[in-house]
Coordinates of C-alpha atoms and ligand atoms in Angstrom, one line a residue:
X1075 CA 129.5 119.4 60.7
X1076 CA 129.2 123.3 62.0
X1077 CA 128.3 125.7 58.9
X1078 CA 128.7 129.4 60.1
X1079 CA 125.8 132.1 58.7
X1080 CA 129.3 133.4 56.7
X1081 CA 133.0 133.5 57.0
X1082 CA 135.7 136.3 55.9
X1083 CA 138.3 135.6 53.6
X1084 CA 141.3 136.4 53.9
X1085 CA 144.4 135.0 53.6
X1086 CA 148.6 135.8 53.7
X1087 CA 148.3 138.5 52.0
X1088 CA 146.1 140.8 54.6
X1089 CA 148.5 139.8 57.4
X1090 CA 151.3 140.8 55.1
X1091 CA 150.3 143.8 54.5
X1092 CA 148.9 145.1 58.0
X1093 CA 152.7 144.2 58.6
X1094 CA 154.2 146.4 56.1
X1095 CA 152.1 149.5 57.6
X1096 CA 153.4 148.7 61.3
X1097 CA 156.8 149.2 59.7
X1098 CA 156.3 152.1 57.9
X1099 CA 155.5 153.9 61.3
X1100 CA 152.1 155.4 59.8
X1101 CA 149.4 153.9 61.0
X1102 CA 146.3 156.6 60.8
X1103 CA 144.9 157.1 57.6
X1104 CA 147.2 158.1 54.9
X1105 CA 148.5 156.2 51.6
X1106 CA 146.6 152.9 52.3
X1107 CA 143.0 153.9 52.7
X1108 CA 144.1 156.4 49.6
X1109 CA 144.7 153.5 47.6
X1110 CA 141.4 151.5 49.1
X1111 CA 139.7 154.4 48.3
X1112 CA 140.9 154.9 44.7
X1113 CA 140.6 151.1 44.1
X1114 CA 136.2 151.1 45.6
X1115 CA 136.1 154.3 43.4
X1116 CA 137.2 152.6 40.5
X1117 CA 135.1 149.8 40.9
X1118 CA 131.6 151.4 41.5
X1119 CA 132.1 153.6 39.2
X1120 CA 132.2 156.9 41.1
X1121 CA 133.9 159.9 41.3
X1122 CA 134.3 160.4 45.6
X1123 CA 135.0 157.5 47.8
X1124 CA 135.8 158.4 51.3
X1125 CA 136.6 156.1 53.8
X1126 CA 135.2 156.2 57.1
X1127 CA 135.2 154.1 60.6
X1128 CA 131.8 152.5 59.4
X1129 CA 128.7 152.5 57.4
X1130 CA 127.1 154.3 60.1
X1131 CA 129.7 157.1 60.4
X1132 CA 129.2 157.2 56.7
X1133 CA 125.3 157.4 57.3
X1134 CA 126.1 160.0 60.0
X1135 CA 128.5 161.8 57.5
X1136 CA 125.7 162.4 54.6
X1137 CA 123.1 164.0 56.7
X1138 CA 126.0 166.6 58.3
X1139 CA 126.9 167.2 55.0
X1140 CA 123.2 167.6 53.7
X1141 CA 122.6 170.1 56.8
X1142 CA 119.8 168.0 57.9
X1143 CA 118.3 169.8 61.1
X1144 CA 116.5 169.3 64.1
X1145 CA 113.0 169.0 63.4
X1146 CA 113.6 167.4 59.7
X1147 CA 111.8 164.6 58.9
X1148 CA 113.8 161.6 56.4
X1149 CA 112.3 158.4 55.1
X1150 CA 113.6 155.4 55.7
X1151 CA 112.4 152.0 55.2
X1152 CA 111.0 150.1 58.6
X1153 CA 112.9 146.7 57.5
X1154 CA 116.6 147.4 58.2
X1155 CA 119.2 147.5 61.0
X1156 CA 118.8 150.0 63.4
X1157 CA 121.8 152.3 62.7
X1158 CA 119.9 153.4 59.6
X1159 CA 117.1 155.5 61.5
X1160 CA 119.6 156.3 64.5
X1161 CA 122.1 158.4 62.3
X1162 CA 119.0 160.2 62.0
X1163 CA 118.2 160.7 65.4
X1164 CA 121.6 161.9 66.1
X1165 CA 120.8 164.5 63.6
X1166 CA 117.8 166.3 66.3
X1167 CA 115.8 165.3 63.2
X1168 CA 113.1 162.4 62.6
X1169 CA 112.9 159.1 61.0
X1170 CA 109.4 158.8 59.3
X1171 CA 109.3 154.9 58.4
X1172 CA 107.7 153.3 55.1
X1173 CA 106.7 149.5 54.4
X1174 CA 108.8 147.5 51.6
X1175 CA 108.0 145.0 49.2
X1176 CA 108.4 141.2 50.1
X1177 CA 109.0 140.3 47.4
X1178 CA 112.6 141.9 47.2
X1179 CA 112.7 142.9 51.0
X1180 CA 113.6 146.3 49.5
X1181 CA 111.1 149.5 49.7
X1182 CA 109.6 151.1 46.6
X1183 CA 109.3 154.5 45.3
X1184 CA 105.5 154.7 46.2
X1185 CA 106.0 153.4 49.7
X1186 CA 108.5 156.3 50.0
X1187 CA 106.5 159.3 48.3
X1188 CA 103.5 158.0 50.9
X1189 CA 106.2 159.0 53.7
X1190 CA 106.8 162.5 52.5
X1191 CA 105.6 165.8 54.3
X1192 CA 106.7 169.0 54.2
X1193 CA 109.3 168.6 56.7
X1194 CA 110.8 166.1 54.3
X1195 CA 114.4 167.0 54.1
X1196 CA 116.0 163.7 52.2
X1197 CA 114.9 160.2 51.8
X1198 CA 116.9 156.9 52.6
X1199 CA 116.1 153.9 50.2
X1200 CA 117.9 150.8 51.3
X1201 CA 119.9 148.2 49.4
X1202 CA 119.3 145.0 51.6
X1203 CA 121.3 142.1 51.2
X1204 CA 123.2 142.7 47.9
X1205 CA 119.9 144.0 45.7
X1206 CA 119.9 147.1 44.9
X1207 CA 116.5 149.2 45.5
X1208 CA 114.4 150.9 43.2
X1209 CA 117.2 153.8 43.7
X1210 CA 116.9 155.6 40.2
X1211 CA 112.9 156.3 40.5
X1212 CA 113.4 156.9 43.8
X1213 CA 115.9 159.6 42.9
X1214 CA 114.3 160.5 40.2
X1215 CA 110.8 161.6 41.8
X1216 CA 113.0 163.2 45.2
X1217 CA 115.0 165.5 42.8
X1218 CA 112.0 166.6 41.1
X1219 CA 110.5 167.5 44.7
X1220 CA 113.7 169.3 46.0
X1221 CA 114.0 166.3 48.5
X1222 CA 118.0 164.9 48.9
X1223 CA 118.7 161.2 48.8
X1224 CA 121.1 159.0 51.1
X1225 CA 121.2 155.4 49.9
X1226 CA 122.0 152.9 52.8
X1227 CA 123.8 150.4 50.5
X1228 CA 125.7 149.1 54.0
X1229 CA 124.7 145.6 51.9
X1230 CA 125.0 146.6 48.7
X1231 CA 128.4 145.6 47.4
X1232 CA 128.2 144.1 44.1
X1233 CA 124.9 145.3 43.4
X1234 CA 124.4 146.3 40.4
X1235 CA 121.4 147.6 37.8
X1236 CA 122.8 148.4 34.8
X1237 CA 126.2 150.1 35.4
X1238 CA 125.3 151.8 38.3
X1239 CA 126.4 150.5 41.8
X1240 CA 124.3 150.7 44.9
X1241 CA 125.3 154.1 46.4
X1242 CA 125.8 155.9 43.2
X1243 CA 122.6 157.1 42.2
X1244 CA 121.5 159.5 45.3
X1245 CA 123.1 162.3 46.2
X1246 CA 125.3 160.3 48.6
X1247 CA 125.7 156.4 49.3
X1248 CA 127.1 154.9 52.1
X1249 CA 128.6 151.0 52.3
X1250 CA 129.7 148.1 55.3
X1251 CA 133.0 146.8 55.2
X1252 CA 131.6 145.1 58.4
X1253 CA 132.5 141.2 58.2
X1254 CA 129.3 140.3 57.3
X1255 CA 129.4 142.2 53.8
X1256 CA 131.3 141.1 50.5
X1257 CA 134.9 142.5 51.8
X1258 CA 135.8 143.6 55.3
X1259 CA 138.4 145.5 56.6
X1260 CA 136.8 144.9 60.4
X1261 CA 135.1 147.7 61.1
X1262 CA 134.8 149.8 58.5
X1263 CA 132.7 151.6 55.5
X1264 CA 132.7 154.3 52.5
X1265 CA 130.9 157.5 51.4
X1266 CA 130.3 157.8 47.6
X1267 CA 129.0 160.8 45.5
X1268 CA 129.6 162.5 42.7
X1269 CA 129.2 165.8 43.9
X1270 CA 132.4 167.5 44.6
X1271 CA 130.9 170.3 47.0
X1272 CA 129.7 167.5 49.0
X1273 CA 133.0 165.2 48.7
X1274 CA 135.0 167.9 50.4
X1275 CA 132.2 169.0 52.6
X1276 CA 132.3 165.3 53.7
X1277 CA 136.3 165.1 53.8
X1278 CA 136.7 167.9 56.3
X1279 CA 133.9 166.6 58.3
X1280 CA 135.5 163.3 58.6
X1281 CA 138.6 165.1 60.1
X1282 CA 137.4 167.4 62.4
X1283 CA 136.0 169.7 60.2
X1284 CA 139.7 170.5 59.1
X1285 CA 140.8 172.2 55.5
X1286 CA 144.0 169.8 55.5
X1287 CA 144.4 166.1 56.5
X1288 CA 147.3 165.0 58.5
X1289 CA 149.3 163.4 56.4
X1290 CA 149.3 166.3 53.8
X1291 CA 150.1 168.4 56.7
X1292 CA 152.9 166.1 57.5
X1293 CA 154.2 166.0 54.1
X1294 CA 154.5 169.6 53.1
X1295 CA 156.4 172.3 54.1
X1296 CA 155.4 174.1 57.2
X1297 CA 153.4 171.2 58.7
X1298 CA 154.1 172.0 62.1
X1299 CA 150.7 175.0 62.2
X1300 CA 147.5 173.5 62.2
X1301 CA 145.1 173.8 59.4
X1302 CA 142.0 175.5 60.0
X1303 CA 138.5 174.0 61.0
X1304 CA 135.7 175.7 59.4
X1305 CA 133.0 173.1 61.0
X1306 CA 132.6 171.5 63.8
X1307 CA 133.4 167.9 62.7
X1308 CA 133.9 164.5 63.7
X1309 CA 137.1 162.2 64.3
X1310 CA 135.4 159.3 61.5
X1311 CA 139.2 158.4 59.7
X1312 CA 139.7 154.6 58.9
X1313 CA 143.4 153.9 59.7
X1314 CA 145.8 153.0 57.0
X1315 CA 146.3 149.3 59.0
X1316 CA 142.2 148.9 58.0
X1317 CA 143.1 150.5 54.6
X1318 CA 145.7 148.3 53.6
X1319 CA 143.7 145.7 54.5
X1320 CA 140.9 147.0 52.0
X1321 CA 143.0 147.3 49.5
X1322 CA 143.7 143.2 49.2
X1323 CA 140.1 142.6 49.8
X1324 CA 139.5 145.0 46.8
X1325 CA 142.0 142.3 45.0
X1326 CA 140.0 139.3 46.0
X1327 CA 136.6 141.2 45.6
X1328 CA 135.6 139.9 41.8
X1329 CA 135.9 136.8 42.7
X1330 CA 134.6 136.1 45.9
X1331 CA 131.2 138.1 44.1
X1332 CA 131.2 135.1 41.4
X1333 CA 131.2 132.7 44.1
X1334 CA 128.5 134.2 46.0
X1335 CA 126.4 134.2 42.7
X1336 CA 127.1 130.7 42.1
X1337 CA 126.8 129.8 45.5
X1338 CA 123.6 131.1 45.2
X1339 CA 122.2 129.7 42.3
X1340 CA 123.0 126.7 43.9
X1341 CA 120.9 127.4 46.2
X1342 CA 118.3 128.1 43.8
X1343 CA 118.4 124.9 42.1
X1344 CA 118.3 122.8 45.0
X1345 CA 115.3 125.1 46.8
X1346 CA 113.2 125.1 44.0
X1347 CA 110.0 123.6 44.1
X1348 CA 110.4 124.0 48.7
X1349 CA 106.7 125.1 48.3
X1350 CA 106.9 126.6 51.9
X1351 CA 110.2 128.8 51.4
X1352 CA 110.1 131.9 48.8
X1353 CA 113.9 132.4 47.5
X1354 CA 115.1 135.5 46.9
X1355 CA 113.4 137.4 43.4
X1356 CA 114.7 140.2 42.1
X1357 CA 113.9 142.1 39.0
X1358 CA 115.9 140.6 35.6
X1359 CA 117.8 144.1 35.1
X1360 CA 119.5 143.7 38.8
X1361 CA 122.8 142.1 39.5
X1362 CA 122.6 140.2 42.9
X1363 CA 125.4 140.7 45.1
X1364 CA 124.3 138.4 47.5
X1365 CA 125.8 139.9 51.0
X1366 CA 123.1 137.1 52.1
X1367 CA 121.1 134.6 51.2
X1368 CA 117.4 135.6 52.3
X1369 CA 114.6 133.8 51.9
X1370 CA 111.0 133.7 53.9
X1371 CA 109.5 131.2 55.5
X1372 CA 105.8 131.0 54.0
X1373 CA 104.3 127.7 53.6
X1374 CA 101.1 129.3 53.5
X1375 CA 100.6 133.2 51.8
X1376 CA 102.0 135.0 54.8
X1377 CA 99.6 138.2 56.8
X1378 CA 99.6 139.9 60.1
X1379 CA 96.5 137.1 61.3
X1380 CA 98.5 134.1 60.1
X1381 CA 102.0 135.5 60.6
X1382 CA 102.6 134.6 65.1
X1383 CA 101.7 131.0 64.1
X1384 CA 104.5 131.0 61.0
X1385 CA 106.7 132.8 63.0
X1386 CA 106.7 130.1 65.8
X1387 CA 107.4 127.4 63.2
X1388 CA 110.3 129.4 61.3
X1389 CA 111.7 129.9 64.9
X1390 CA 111.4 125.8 65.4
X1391 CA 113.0 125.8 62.3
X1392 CA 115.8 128.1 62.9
X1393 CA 116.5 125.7 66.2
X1394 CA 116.6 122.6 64.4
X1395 CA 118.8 123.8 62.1
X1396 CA 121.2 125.1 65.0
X1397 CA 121.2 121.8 66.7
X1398 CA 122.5 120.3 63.8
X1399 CA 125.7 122.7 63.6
X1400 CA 123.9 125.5 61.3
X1401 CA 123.9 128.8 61.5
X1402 CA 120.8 130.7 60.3
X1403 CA 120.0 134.1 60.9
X1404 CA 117.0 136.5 60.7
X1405 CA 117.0 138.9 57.3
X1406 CA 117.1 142.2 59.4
X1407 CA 114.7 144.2 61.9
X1408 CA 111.1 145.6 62.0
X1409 CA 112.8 148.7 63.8
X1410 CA 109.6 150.1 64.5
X1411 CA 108.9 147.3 66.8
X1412 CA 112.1 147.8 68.4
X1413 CA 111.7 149.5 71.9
X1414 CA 113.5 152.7 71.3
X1415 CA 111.2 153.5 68.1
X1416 CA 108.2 152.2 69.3
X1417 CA 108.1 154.0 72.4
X1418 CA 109.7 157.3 70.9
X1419 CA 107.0 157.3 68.2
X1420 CA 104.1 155.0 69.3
X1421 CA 104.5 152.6 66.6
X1422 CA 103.0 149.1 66.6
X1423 CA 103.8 146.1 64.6
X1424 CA 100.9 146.7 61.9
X1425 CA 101.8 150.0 60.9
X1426 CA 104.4 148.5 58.4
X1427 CA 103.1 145.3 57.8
X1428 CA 105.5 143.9 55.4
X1429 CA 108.3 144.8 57.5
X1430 CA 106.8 143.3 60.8
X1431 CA 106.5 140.1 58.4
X1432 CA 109.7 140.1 57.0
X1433 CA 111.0 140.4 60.8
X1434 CA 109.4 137.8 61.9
X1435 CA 109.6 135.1 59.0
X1436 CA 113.1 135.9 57.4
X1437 CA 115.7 133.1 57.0
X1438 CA 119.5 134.1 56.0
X1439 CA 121.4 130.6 55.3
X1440 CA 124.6 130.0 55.5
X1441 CA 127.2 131.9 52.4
X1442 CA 130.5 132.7 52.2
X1443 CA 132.9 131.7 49.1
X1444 CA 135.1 129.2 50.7
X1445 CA 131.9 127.2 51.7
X1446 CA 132.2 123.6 49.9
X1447 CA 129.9 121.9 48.1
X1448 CA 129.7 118.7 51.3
X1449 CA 128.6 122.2 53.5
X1450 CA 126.0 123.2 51.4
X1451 CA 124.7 119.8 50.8
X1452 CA 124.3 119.3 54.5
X1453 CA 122.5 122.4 54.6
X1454 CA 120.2 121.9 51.9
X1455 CA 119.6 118.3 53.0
X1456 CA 119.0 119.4 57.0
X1457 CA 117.0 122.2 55.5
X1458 CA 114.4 120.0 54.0
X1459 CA 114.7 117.1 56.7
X1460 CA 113.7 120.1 59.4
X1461 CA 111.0 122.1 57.4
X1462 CA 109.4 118.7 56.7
X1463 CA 109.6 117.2 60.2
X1464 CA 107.6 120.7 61.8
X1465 CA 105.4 121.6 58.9
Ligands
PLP2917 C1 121.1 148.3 56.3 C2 122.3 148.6 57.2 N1 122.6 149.9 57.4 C3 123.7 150.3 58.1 C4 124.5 149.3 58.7 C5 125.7 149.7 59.5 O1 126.9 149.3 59.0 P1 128.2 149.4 59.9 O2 128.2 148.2 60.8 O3 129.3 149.4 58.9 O4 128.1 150.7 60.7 C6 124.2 148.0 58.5 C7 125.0 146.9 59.1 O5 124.9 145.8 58.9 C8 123.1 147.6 57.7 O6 122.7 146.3 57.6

C-alpha cells in the first residue's frame, strides 16, 4: 500500500469550472477570484480578502503596505518555512528570530516581546499546521507598544479560537492555498484585514501600484487610458482560472475540515498511550484545523545533549516508514540553521533551542480527507511495528 503525506481533493466540478473561464475569454483576475474572495471573506469572518499569487506574495504584500524599511527589524518565530523571514529580507529590513513552545510548535507572546528592540517595526506570530498562535496577546501587547503585526497563517485554515480565524487578529494575515493546506487552488494565497486604508493600500500594490484594476477598466466607459500608479507595485494578481477553482474548494471546504478533525482524532485514539511520540496539544479554547498532523518523536524528554541521538532514530524511523509505502514528513525548518540565515546572521543551532528540536524530531503523518480507514490502519499499525523495532 503507498499512503501519500496528503492528497488534494478535487473533483468534476474544478475541471468544470476552469472550463467555463477558458470560454468566457477572461482569464486574469476578474469575477472568479471576486467571488473566491467574497466567499474566504465570509468564512473567516473578515472584512478585506485579497487574493494574491501566494502566501508569500501575501507576506511580501503586508510589509509594503506597513512601509517596513531597510534597517527594520520584525520578529518572527525560528520554526517555520523559509519564505516567512525571506519576505522580510526582500524588504532591506531584518528578521530577528524567537524560540516557540513544543508543546504547540507555535511561539508565545513572551518569546516575541524577548525579540523586540527599538528597531522593531512589526512582529510575525505564526499559525503552524492548522493551530492558531497565541495571536490576540500577541496583538494585544504589540499595539500597546506601537509595534504592527503580520500573522503567517500560510497553515492556518480552519483555525479557529473563539470566532476569530487565524489572520484576523493582527493588523494583516496572510494564508496558503498551496496543495499542502486545507483548499488549493495550486499556487496560490490571501491577504486579510480589517483595515480599509490598508486593504486598498494592498489592492493597488497587488496591481502595479494602480488606482483601477483591469477588469474595472475594461468594463467602464473610457477604458482604453490607463489608470494612474501612485506606488511602485508589484504584478501579485491570482488569475480568475485559479479563482474559480477557489471558489469550489470554498464549497467543499466545511467538510473536508470535519474530516481532517476526525481523521485526527483518530489518530489520537489509536496513538495514545505511544509513550515515545507526543501528539499534537493545543489549548481547549482552539479549534484545530489540522493542515497536518505533527507529532514529535521523544521517547525520552527531548534537549539539545540528547537530541543528535533522537534525531538519528526519528530519521530510522521516517525510513522504515518509507519503505513500507508511507509518506512522512518533517513539521517545518529551524531556519536559523539553514545556510542563508546562519551565515547572514551567525546563528547556531542552540540559539533557539526548541526550534532546532522541533527540526530535528518532528513527524507529519499522512492526512488528507479521502484517506480510508484500511490507510490509516496500515499506518498506525506500521507506525508502531517501526518505532518498536528501532527503539
Ligand atoms: C509558515 C509558512 N509561511 C509561508 C508559506 C508560504 O506559502 P506559499 O507557498 O503559499 O507561498 C508556507 C508554505 O508552506 C508556510 O508553511
Amino acid at each position: 500500500m503507498r499512503v501519500p503525506i496528503t492528497r488534494p481533493l478535487f473533483g468534476k466540478e474544478e475541471a468544470q469550472a476552469v472550463a467555463e473561464v477558458l470560454e468566457s475569454g477572461w482569464v486574469v483576475q476578474g469575477p472568479r477570484v471576486a467571488e473566491f474572495e467574497r466567499l474566504f471573506g465570509e468564512y473567516a469572518k473578515v472584512q478585506h480578502a485579497l487574493a494574491t499569487t501566494s502566501c508569500t506574495t501575501a507576506l511580501h504584500l503586508a510589509l509594503r503596505v506597513l512601509s517596513v524599511q531597510p534597517g527594520d527589524e520584525v520578529v518572527v518565530p525560528a520554526y517555520t518555512f523559509v519564505a516567512s523571514p525571506n519576505v522580510v529580507e526582500q524588504m532591506g529590513a531584518h528578521p530577528v528570530f524567537c524560540d516557540i513552545d513544543l508543546a504547540t510548535f507555535n511561539t508565545t507572546r513572551e518569546a516575541m516581546a524577548g525579540a523586540v528592540s527599538e528597531r522593531t517595526k512589526a512582529l510575525m506570530p505564526i499559525s503552524l499546521f492548522g493551530l492558531q498562535a497565541p495571536v490576540h496577546e500577541i496583538t494585544e501587547w504589540a499595539h500597546a507598544r506601537g509595534l504592527a503585526v503580520v500573522e503567517d497563517a500560510a497553515c492556518a485554515i480552519g483555525a479557529w479560537r473563539g470566532d476569530r480565524h487565524a489572520g484576523t487578529v493582527g493588523d494583516i494575515g496572510c494564508v496558503s492555498f498551496h496543495p499542502r493546506k486545507a483548499i488549493t487552488t495550486g499556487e496560490g494565497g490571501m491577504l486579510l484585514t480589517d483595515n480599509g486604508e490598508m486593504a486598498e493600500k494592498a489592492l493597488a500594490l497587488r496591481n502595479h501600484g494602480a488606482v483601477r484594476t483591469d477588469l474595472e477598466r475594461h468594463t467602464t466607459a473610457g477604458g482604453f487610458l490607463l489608470p494612474d500608479y501612485p506606488f511602485a507595485g508589484f504584478n501579485y494578481r491570482m488569475t480568475d482560472l485559479q479563482g474559480a477553482v477557489g471558489v469550489v474548494q470554498m464549497n467543499r471546504l466545511r467538510g473536508i475540515l470535519e474530516r481532517r478533525r476526525e481523521l485526527a482524532s483518530l489518530y489520537d485514539e489509536e496513538l495514545r498511550g505511544l509513550e515515545w511520540m507526543q501528539t499534537p496539544t493545543y489549548p481547549a479554547e482552539s479549534l484545530h484545523g489540522y493542515q497536518s498532523y505533527v507529532c514529535l518523536f521523544a521517547p525520552e524528554p527531548p534537549s539539545m545533549e540528547n537530541v543528535e541521538q533522537l534525531h538519528k532514530q526519528r530519521n530510522r524511523l521516517m525510513l522504515d516508514l518509507e519503505q513500507k509505502g508511507i509518506a512522512t514528513r518533517q513539521g517545518t525548518q529551524a531556519v536559523h540553521t539553514t545556510t542563508y540565515y546562519r551565515e547572514r546572521y551567525g546563528l547556531s543551532p542552540e540559539d533557539f533551542p526548541n526550534s532546532y528540536i522541533a527540526d530535528r524530531l518532528s513527524l507529519a503523518l499522512p492526512l488528507y480527507p479521502q484517506m480510508t480507514e484500511a490507510e490509516m490502519e496500515y499506518v498506525v499499525g506500521s507506525l508502531k511495528a517501526c518505532g518498536e523495532a528501532i527503539l
